[in-house]
Amino acid sequence: QVQLVESGGDLVQPGGSLRLSCAASEYTLNLYNIGWFRQAPGKEREGVSCMGRSDGKTYYTDSLKGRFTISRDNAKNTVYLQMNSLKPEDTGVYYCATCRTYYNGDYVFEYDYWGQGTQVTVSS
């Protein structure tokens, strides 16, 4: 059974940083790649990143690369998303999810299972 629980969302000022956490079951981390996507009000879901379950290789949407970093702590069964230099347009609900990646001029992510999400608001 896939279990994903996000936390860490908050209100942050533009230019600030935030780290999101995703607590996952060992079963989930052993079987699936894990990544993040986000959804802003009135907008379509947007892929953010994906991390390979076996090699730990990381992939990012080009527009976010350099500001966002995905990482994993296997001892804690937790995946993180470090977000720096945040902008108001980063506002949205962020979801941790199982993911698949392919390249089509840019990395494309497909997500199959996700948690309840955590709200990130970037505003002064």
Tab-separated table of C-alpha atoms in Angstrom:
chain	number	residue	atom	x	y	z
A	1	GLN	CA	0.000	0.000	0.000
A	2	VAL	CA	1.388	3.380	-1.026
A	3	GLN	CA	1.656	5.803	1.880
A	4	LEU	CA	2.782	9.387	1.428
A	5	VAL	CA	2.353	12.194	3.961
A	6	GLU	CA	3.530	15.705	3.169
A	7	SER	CA	4.398	18.428	5.656
A	8	GLY	CA	6.319	21.659	5.896
A	9	GLY	CA	4.156	24.001	3.893
A	10	ASP	CA	3.942	27.533	5.209
A	11	LEU	CA	3.616	31.216	4.408
A	12	VAL	CA	6.979	32.604	3.340
A	13	GLN	CA	8.138	35.922	1.942
A	14	PRO	CA	9.456	36.253	-1.606
A	15	GLY	CA	13.123	35.321	-1.716
A	16	GLY	CA	12.745	33.004	1.253
A	17	SER	CA	13.306	29.283	1.561
A	18	LEU	CA	11.229	26.339	2.646
A	19	ARG	CA	11.810	22.638	3.000
A	20	LEU	CA	8.962	20.226	2.443
A	21	SER	CA	9.000	16.707	3.815
A	22	CYS	CA	7.329	13.561	2.555
A	23	ALA	CA	7.120	10.637	4.956
A	24	ALA	CA	6.769	7.421	3.016
A	25	SER	CA	6.491	3.792	3.918
A	26	GLU	CA	9.546	1.644	3.295
A	27	TYR	CA	7.373	-0.386	0.930
A	28	THR	CA	6.697	2.721	-1.133
A	29	LEU	CA	10.327	3.842	-1.296
A	30	ASN	CA	11.498	0.387	-2.287
A	31	LEU	CA	9.038	0.036	-5.143
A	32	TYR	CA	8.571	3.521	-6.578
A	33	ASN	CA	10.397	6.585	-7.721
A	34	ILE	CA	9.261	9.526	-5.592
A	35	GLY	CA	8.833	13.116	-6.669
A	36	TRP	CA	6.813	16.273	-6.277
A	37	PHE	CA	4.245	18.145	-8.254
A	38	ARG	CA	2.297	21.278	-7.432
A	39	GLN	CA	-1.013	22.842	-8.253
A	40	ALA	CA	-1.857	26.499	-8.040
A	41	PRO	CA	-5.460	27.726	-7.771
A	42	GLY	CA	-7.123	27.675	-11.163
A	43	LYS	CA	-4.101	26.156	-12.865
A	44	GLU	CA	-3.163	22.739	-14.134
A	45	ARG	CA	-0.944	20.432	-12.175
A	46	GLU	CA	2.745	21.140	-12.765
A	47	GLY	CA	5.503	18.588	-12.379
A	48	VAL	CA	8.400	19.645	-10.201
A	49	SER	CA	10.809	16.747	-9.804
A	50	CYS	CA	11.341	13.008	-9.635
A	51	MET	CA	14.007	10.891	-7.972
A	52	GLY	CA	14.975	7.379	-9.026
A	53	ARG	CA	14.300	4.783	-6.355
A	54	SER	CA	17.415	2.723	-7.000
A	55	ASP	CA	20.054	5.152	-8.291
A	56	GLY	CA	18.808	8.317	-6.609
A	57	LYS	CA	19.151	10.182	-9.873
A	58	THR	CA	17.210	13.433	-9.815
A	59	TYR	CA	15.191	15.161	-12.494
A	60	TYR	CA	13.643	18.602	-12.517
A	61	THR	CA	11.390	20.703	-14.635
A	62	ASP	CA	13.806	23.062	-16.401
A	63	SER	CA	12.140	26.221	-15.108
A	64	LEU	CA	12.702	25.148	-11.491
A	65	LYS	CA	16.142	23.622	-11.746
A	66	GLY	CA	18.634	25.495	-9.612
A	67	ARG	CA	16.097	26.705	-7.090
A	68	PHE	CA	14.526	23.411	-6.023
A	69	THR	CA	16.378	20.337	-4.793
A	70	ILE	CA	14.950	16.918	-4.071
A	71	SER	CA	16.704	14.598	-1.662
A	72	ARG	CA	16.049	11.468	0.339
A	73	ASP	CA	16.937	10.199	3.801
A	74	ASN	CA	16.587	6.421	3.656
A	75	ALA	CA	17.072	6.024	7.405
A	76	LYS	CA	14.020	8.203	7.992
A	77	ASN	CA	12.019	7.007	4.979
A	78	THR	CA	11.599	10.644	4.057
A	79	VAL	CA	11.926	12.597	0.820
A	80	TYR	CA	12.531	16.340	0.931
A	81	LEU	CA	12.040	19.250	-1.403
A	82	GLN	CA	14.272	22.202	-0.622
A	83	MET	CA	12.929	25.354	-2.211
A	84	ASN	CA	15.049	28.504	-2.378
A	85	SER	CA	14.551	31.994	-3.782
A	86	LEU	CA	10.828	31.502	-3.639
A	87	LYS	CA	8.555	33.609	-5.818
A	88	PRO	CA	4.847	34.393	-5.542
A	89	GLU	CA	4.239	32.160	-8.558
A	90	ASP	CA	5.529	29.209	-6.508
A	91	THR	CA	2.373	29.434	-4.432
A	92	GLY	CA	0.251	26.312	-4.506
A	93	VAL	CA	-0.405	22.945	-2.958
A	94	TYR	CA	2.615	20.681	-3.189
A	95	TYR	CA	2.132	16.951	-3.444
A	96	CYS	CA	4.560	14.128	-2.894
A	97	ALA	CA	3.902	11.339	-5.361
A	98	THR	CA	5.177	8.213	-7.031
A	99	CYS	CA	6.572	9.252	-10.392
A	100	ARG	CA	7.826	8.195	-13.799
A	101	THR	CA	10.054	10.305	-16.019
A	102	TYR	CA	10.744	10.556	-19.712
A	103	TYR	CA	12.450	13.148	-21.873
A	104	ASN	CA	10.631	14.991	-24.635
A	105	GLY	CA	12.688	18.128	-25.112
A	106	ASP	CA	12.173	18.703	-21.406
A	107	TYR	CA	11.678	16.217	-18.632
A	108	VAL	CA	8.095	15.059	-18.394
A	109	PHE	CA	6.785	13.555	-15.188
A	110	GLU	CA	3.842	11.276	-14.660
A	111	TYR	CA	2.457	10.746	-11.212
A	112	ASP	CA	0.357	7.825	-10.070
A	113	TYR	CA	-0.179	7.997	-6.295
A	114	TRP	CA	0.076	11.043	-4.043
A	115	GLY	CA	-0.564	12.318	-0.562
A	116	GLN	CA	-2.926	14.965	0.718
A	117	GLY	CA	-0.638	17.860	-0.144
A	118	THR	CA	0.820	20.762	1.798
A	119	GLN	CA	0.100	24.442	1.165
A	120	VAL	CA	2.917	26.784	0.235
A	121	THR	CA	2.138	30.489	0.057
A	122	VAL	CA	4.743	32.988	-1.078
A	123	SER	CA	3.646	36.503	-0.254
A	124	SER	CA	4.835	39.645	1.432
